[in-house]
Short mmCIF file of C-alpha atoms in Angstrom, two decimals:
data_model
loop_
_atom_site.label_atom_id
_atom_site.label_comp_id
_atom_site.label_asym_id
_atom_site.label_seq_id
_atom_site.Cartn_x
_atom_site.Cartn_y
_atom_site.Cartn_z
CA MET Z 1 -3.49 -24.00 -20.94
CA ASN Z 2 -2.24 -21.34 -18.54
CA ILE Z 3 1.25 -21.03 -17.13
CA LEU Z 4 3.01 -23.80 -15.23
CA HIS Z 5 1.42 -24.74 -11.88
CA ASP Z 6 -1.91 -23.29 -12.98
CA LEU Z 7 -5.34 -24.57 -14.01
CA LEU Z 8 -5.63 -26.96 -16.96
CA LEU Z 9 -7.95 -24.58 -18.78
CA ASP Z 10 -7.59 -22.40 -21.82
CA PRO Z 11 -7.22 -18.75 -20.74
CA PRO Z 12 -10.01 -16.37 -21.81
CA ILE Z 13 -7.44 -14.21 -23.60
CA SER Z 14 -3.91 -14.80 -24.85
CA ASN Z 15 -1.18 -14.96 -22.22
CA TRP Z 16 0.76 -12.03 -23.66
CA LEU Z 17 -2.31 -9.79 -23.57
CA LEU Z 18 -3.14 -10.94 -20.06
CA ASP Z 19 0.41 -10.18 -18.90
CA PHE Z 20 0.35 -6.80 -20.62
CA LEU Z 21 -2.95 -5.81 -18.99
CA LEU Z 22 -1.71 -7.05 -15.63
CA PHE Z 23 1.53 -5.08 -15.98
CA LEU Z 24 -0.39 -1.95 -16.96
CA THR Z 25 -3.04 -2.10 -14.23
CA PHE Z 26 -0.66 -3.20 -11.49
CA SER Z 27 1.85 -0.47 -12.40
CA LEU Z 28 -0.85 2.20 -12.22
CA HIS Z 29 -2.18 0.70 -9.00
CA PHE Z 30 1.31 0.58 -7.50
CA ILE Z 31 2.02 4.22 -8.34
CA PHE Z 32 -1.08 5.39 -6.49
CA VAL Z 33 -0.39 2.98 -3.63
CA LEU Z 34 3.06 4.54 -3.26
CA LEU Z 35 1.52 8.01 -3.27
CA LEU Z 36 -1.11 6.84 -0.78
CA ILE Z 37 1.38 5.33 1.68
CA GLY Z 38 3.92 8.12 1.27
CA THR Z 39 1.28 10.80 1.74
CA ALA Z 40 0.13 9.14 4.96
CA ILE Z 41 3.71 8.90 6.26
CA LEU Z 42 4.54 12.50 5.34
CA SER Z 43 1.31 13.91 6.76
CA VAL Z 44 1.76 12.20 10.14
CA TYR Z 45 5.46 13.08 10.24
CA TYR Z 46 4.84 16.71 9.31
CA PHE Z 47 2.02 16.95 11.84
CA ALA Z 48 4.28 15.54 14.60
CA ALA Z 49 7.23 17.73 13.60
CA THR Z 50 5.25 20.97 13.58
CA TRP Z 51 3.64 20.16 16.93
CA TYR Z 52 7.01 19.20 18.45
CA ARG Z 53 8.58 22.47 17.29
CA GLY Z 54 5.65 24.43 18.70
CA GLU Z 55 4.59 25.77 15.31
CA PRO Z 56 0.94 26.34 14.32
CA ILE Z 57 -0.70 23.09 13.26
CA GLU Z 58 -2.73 24.81 10.55
CA LEU Z 59 0.18 25.17 8.13
CA PRO Z 60 -0.79 25.30 4.45
CA TRP Z 61 1.52 22.50 3.30
CA PHE Z 62 0.30 20.08 5.94
CA LYS Z 63 -3.30 20.70 4.91
CA GLU Z 64 -2.45 20.17 1.27
CA ILE Z 65 -0.64 16.90 2.01
CA LEU Z 66 -3.49 15.42 4.03
CA LYS Z 67 -6.10 16.51 1.52
CA THR Z 68 -4.53 14.53 -1.34
CA PHE Z 69 -4.74 11.29 0.67
CA LEU Z 70 -8.44 11.04 -0.15
CA ALA Z 71 -7.89 11.13 -3.93
CA HIS Z 72 -4.95 8.69 -3.90
CA LYS Z 73 -6.94 6.27 -1.77
CA SER Z 74 -9.91 6.12 -4.13
CA ILE Z 75 -7.87 5.70 -7.32
CA ALA Z 76 -5.58 3.07 -5.79
CA VAL Z 77 -8.53 0.95 -4.64
CA VAL Z 78 -10.39 1.13 -7.97
CA ILE Z 79 -7.37 0.19 -10.10
CA GLY Z 80 -6.32 -2.42 -7.54
CA VAL Z 81 -9.55 -4.34 -8.09
CA GLY Z 82 -8.69 -4.71 -11.78
CA ALA Z 83 -5.16 -5.88 -10.99
CA LEU Z 84 -6.45 -8.50 -8.54
CA LEU Z 85 -8.95 -9.83 -11.07
CA LEU Z 86 -6.21 -10.23 -13.69
CA ILE Z 87 -3.91 -11.98 -11.19
CA GLN Z 88 -6.71 -14.40 -10.33
CA VAL Z 89 -7.23 -15.27 -14.00
CA GLY Z 90 -3.59 -15.54 -15.07
CA TYR Z 91 -1.98 -16.91 -11.91
CA THR Z 92 -4.88 -18.76 -10.33
CA VAL Z 93 -3.17 -21.55 -8.39
CA PRO Z 94 -0.11 -19.66 -7.06
CA PHE Z 95 -2.11 -16.61 -6.02
CA PHE Z 96 -4.99 -18.44 -4.35
CA MET Z 97 -2.59 -20.88 -2.68
CA ALA Z 98 -0.64 -17.99 -1.15
CA VAL Z 99 -3.87 -16.25 -0.11
CA THR Z 100 -5.10 -19.48 1.50
CA ILE Z 101 -1.83 -19.94 3.39
CA PHE Z 102 -2.17 -16.43 4.85
CA ALA Z 103 -5.98 -16.44 4.85
CA GLU Z 104 -6.48 -14.92 8.30
CA TYR Z 105 -4.04 -12.12 7.56
CA TRP Z 106 -5.51 -11.57 4.10
CA MET Z 107 -9.01 -11.15 5.55
CA LEU Z 108 -7.70 -8.63 8.07
CA ILE Z 109 -6.68 -6.36 5.19
CA ILE Z 110 -10.33 -5.30 4.90
CA VAL Z 111 -10.49 -4.37 8.59
CA PHE Z 112 -7.16 -2.53 8.55
CA LEU Z 113 -8.05 -0.52 5.44
CA ILE Z 114 -11.44 0.47 6.86
CA ILE Z 115 -9.82 1.69 10.09
CA ALA Z 116 -7.01 3.54 8.30
CA PHE Z 117 -9.20 5.13 5.61
CA LEU Z 118 -11.92 6.29 8.00
CA SER Z 119 -9.37 7.68 10.44
CA PHE Z 120 -7.44 9.60 7.80
CA ASP Z 121 -10.70 10.83 6.28
CA ALA Z 122 -11.72 12.14 9.70
CA LEU Z 123 -8.38 13.91 10.08
CA GLY Z 124 -8.70 15.31 6.58
CA HIS Z 125 -12.15 16.77 7.25
CA LYS Z 126 -10.89 18.32 10.49
CA ARG Z 127 -7.67 19.70 9.11
CA ASN Z 128 -8.58 23.24 10.21
CA LYS Z 129 -9.17 22.12 13.81
CA LEU Z 130 -6.26 19.76 14.40
CA ASN Z 131 -4.46 19.70 17.73
CA LYS Z 132 -2.04 17.38 19.52
CA ILE Z 133 -4.91 15.09 20.54
CA ASN Z 134 -5.22 14.04 16.89
CA LEU Z 135 -1.59 12.90 16.72
CA PRO Z 136 -2.13 9.47 18.37
CA GLY Z 137 -5.03 8.87 15.99
CA GLY Z 138 -2.83 9.65 13.01
CA ILE Z 139 -0.08 7.32 14.26
CA ILE Z 140 -2.55 4.47 14.86
CA SER Z 141 -4.10 5.01 11.41
CA LEU Z 142 -0.65 4.94 9.82
CA PHE Z 143 0.22 1.75 11.72
CA PHE Z 144 -2.81 -0.11 10.37
CA LEU Z 145 -2.19 1.23 6.86
CA LEU Z 146 1.44 0.05 6.83
CA ILE Z 147 0.44 -3.49 7.80
CA VAL Z 148 -1.47 -3.90 4.52
CA PRO Z 149 1.51 -3.75 2.10
CA GLY Z 150 3.38 -6.07 4.46
CA ILE Z 151 0.67 -8.71 4.08
CA PHE Z 152 0.45 -8.24 0.32
CA VAL Z 153 4.23 -8.54 -0.08
CA ALA Z 154 4.14 -11.77 1.95
CA VAL Z 155 1.40 -13.17 -0.31
CA LEU Z 156 3.23 -12.28 -3.53
CA SER Z 157 6.55 -13.59 -2.24
CA THR Z 158 4.91 -16.88 -1.27
CA ALA Z 159 3.03 -17.17 -4.59
CA GLU Z 160 6.35 -16.92 -6.42
CA ARG Z 161 7.89 -19.82 -4.45
CA SER Z 162 5.78 -22.92 -4.86
CA GLU Z 163 8.64 -25.08 -3.57
CA SER Z 164 8.27 -23.44 -0.13
CA TRP Z 165 4.51 -23.83 0.31
CA GLU Z 166 4.67 -27.06 2.28
CA GLU Z 167 7.41 -25.77 4.58
CA ILE Z 168 5.51 -22.53 5.23
CA ILE Z 169 2.37 -24.49 6.14
CA ASN Z 170 4.35 -26.83 8.41
CA ASN Z 171 5.97 -23.76 9.98
CA GLY Z 172 2.60 -22.56 11.23
CA HIS Z 173 1.79 -20.51 8.14
CA GLN Z 174 4.79 -18.27 8.78
CA ILE Z 175 7.55 -17.34 6.37
CA PHE Z 176 11.06 -18.30 7.48
CA GLY Z 177 14.76 -18.06 6.71
CA ALA Z 178 15.82 -16.44 3.46
CA LEU Z 179 12.19 -15.78 2.55
CA THR Z 180 11.85 -13.58 5.64
CA VAL Z 181 14.87 -11.53 4.57
CA HIS Z 182 13.46 -11.28 1.06
CA TRP Z 183 10.11 -10.15 2.45
CA LEU Z 184 11.75 -7.54 4.71
CA PHE Z 185 13.84 -5.93 1.98
CA ARG Z 186 10.93 -6.00 -0.45
CA TYR Z 187 8.67 -4.36 2.13
CA LEU Z 188 11.26 -1.71 3.02
CA HIS Z 189 11.71 -1.05 -0.70
CA VAL Z 190 7.99 -0.30 -0.97
CA LEU Z 191 8.11 2.10 2.00
CA GLY Z 192 11.22 3.85 0.70
CA ALA Z 193 9.77 4.24 -2.79
CA ALA Z 194 6.53 5.55 -1.27
CA ILE Z 195 8.35 8.30 0.60
CA VAL Z 196 10.43 9.30 -2.45
CA PHE Z 197 7.48 9.31 -4.88
CA SER Z 198 5.14 11.19 -2.57
CA ALA Z 199 7.83 13.68 -1.51
CA ALA Z 200 8.48 14.53 -5.16
CA PHE Z 201 4.75 14.75 -5.86
CA HIS Z 202 4.05 17.11 -2.98
CA PHE Z 203 7.15 19.18 -3.68
CA PHE Z 204 5.81 20.08 -7.12
CA PHE Z 205 2.05 20.10 -6.50
CA SER Z 206 1.27 20.76 -2.84
CA THR Z 207 3.70 23.69 -2.67
CA LYS Z 208 2.95 25.24 -6.04
CA ARG Z 209 1.52 28.37 -4.36
CA GLU Z 210 4.42 28.68 -1.91
CA LYS Z 211 7.35 31.00 -2.59
CA GLU Z 212 9.72 28.67 -0.75
CA LYS Z 213 9.48 24.91 -1.25
#
C-alpha cells in the first residue's frame, strides 16, 4: 500500500527507493529550472538595460546569457518528465486531485511553454541582429514563462493540503487565505533562487573570457 490518501495498491518499488529517485530527479530538474528562469530574467533585463543606456546591443555577455537558455530548457524538460512520472506513481491521489482542481491552468502550461520557448529560441538565433523592437517580444516571452512555475507551485501546495480541497473547489477552484500567502512566498522564493543561481552560473561561465566580470 502506498502512502496515506493514496491508492490501495502495492507500489512497483519500495517507498524509500521511490522517494529517493523522486528527490534525485526533482532536485536535478529544479536546478535546471532555476537556471532556465534566471537566465530568461537576466537576458531580458540585460537587454533592456543596455538599450536604455544607449549601449550596443551586441555585447558579448548578453549573447552568452541568451545562448545558454536553449541548453537549460532542454535538460529541464527531459528530467522534469521523469520527476512527474515518479510523482504520479508515489503520490497518485494528491497529485492528480490537485491537477484536476486546476485542470484548465495545468493544460495552459503546454501553451505557455511553447510560446516562451519558441520566442526565446527566435531571440537566441537572432542575437547578432537584436534591436529595441525585440524587447517587447522578450518581455512577453518572459511573462508567459514566469506563469508556469506559479501554476506548478499552486498545484504542489494544493496537493500537500488535502483538508483544503473541498474549500478550494467551492471557492471556484481558487486558492484563498493563508494558502494564498504560502503560494506567494513559495513562488517568490523560486524566482529569487533562480536569479541567484543563474547569476552565479553566468558570472563564472558566461564571463570566463572577459577580463572584468
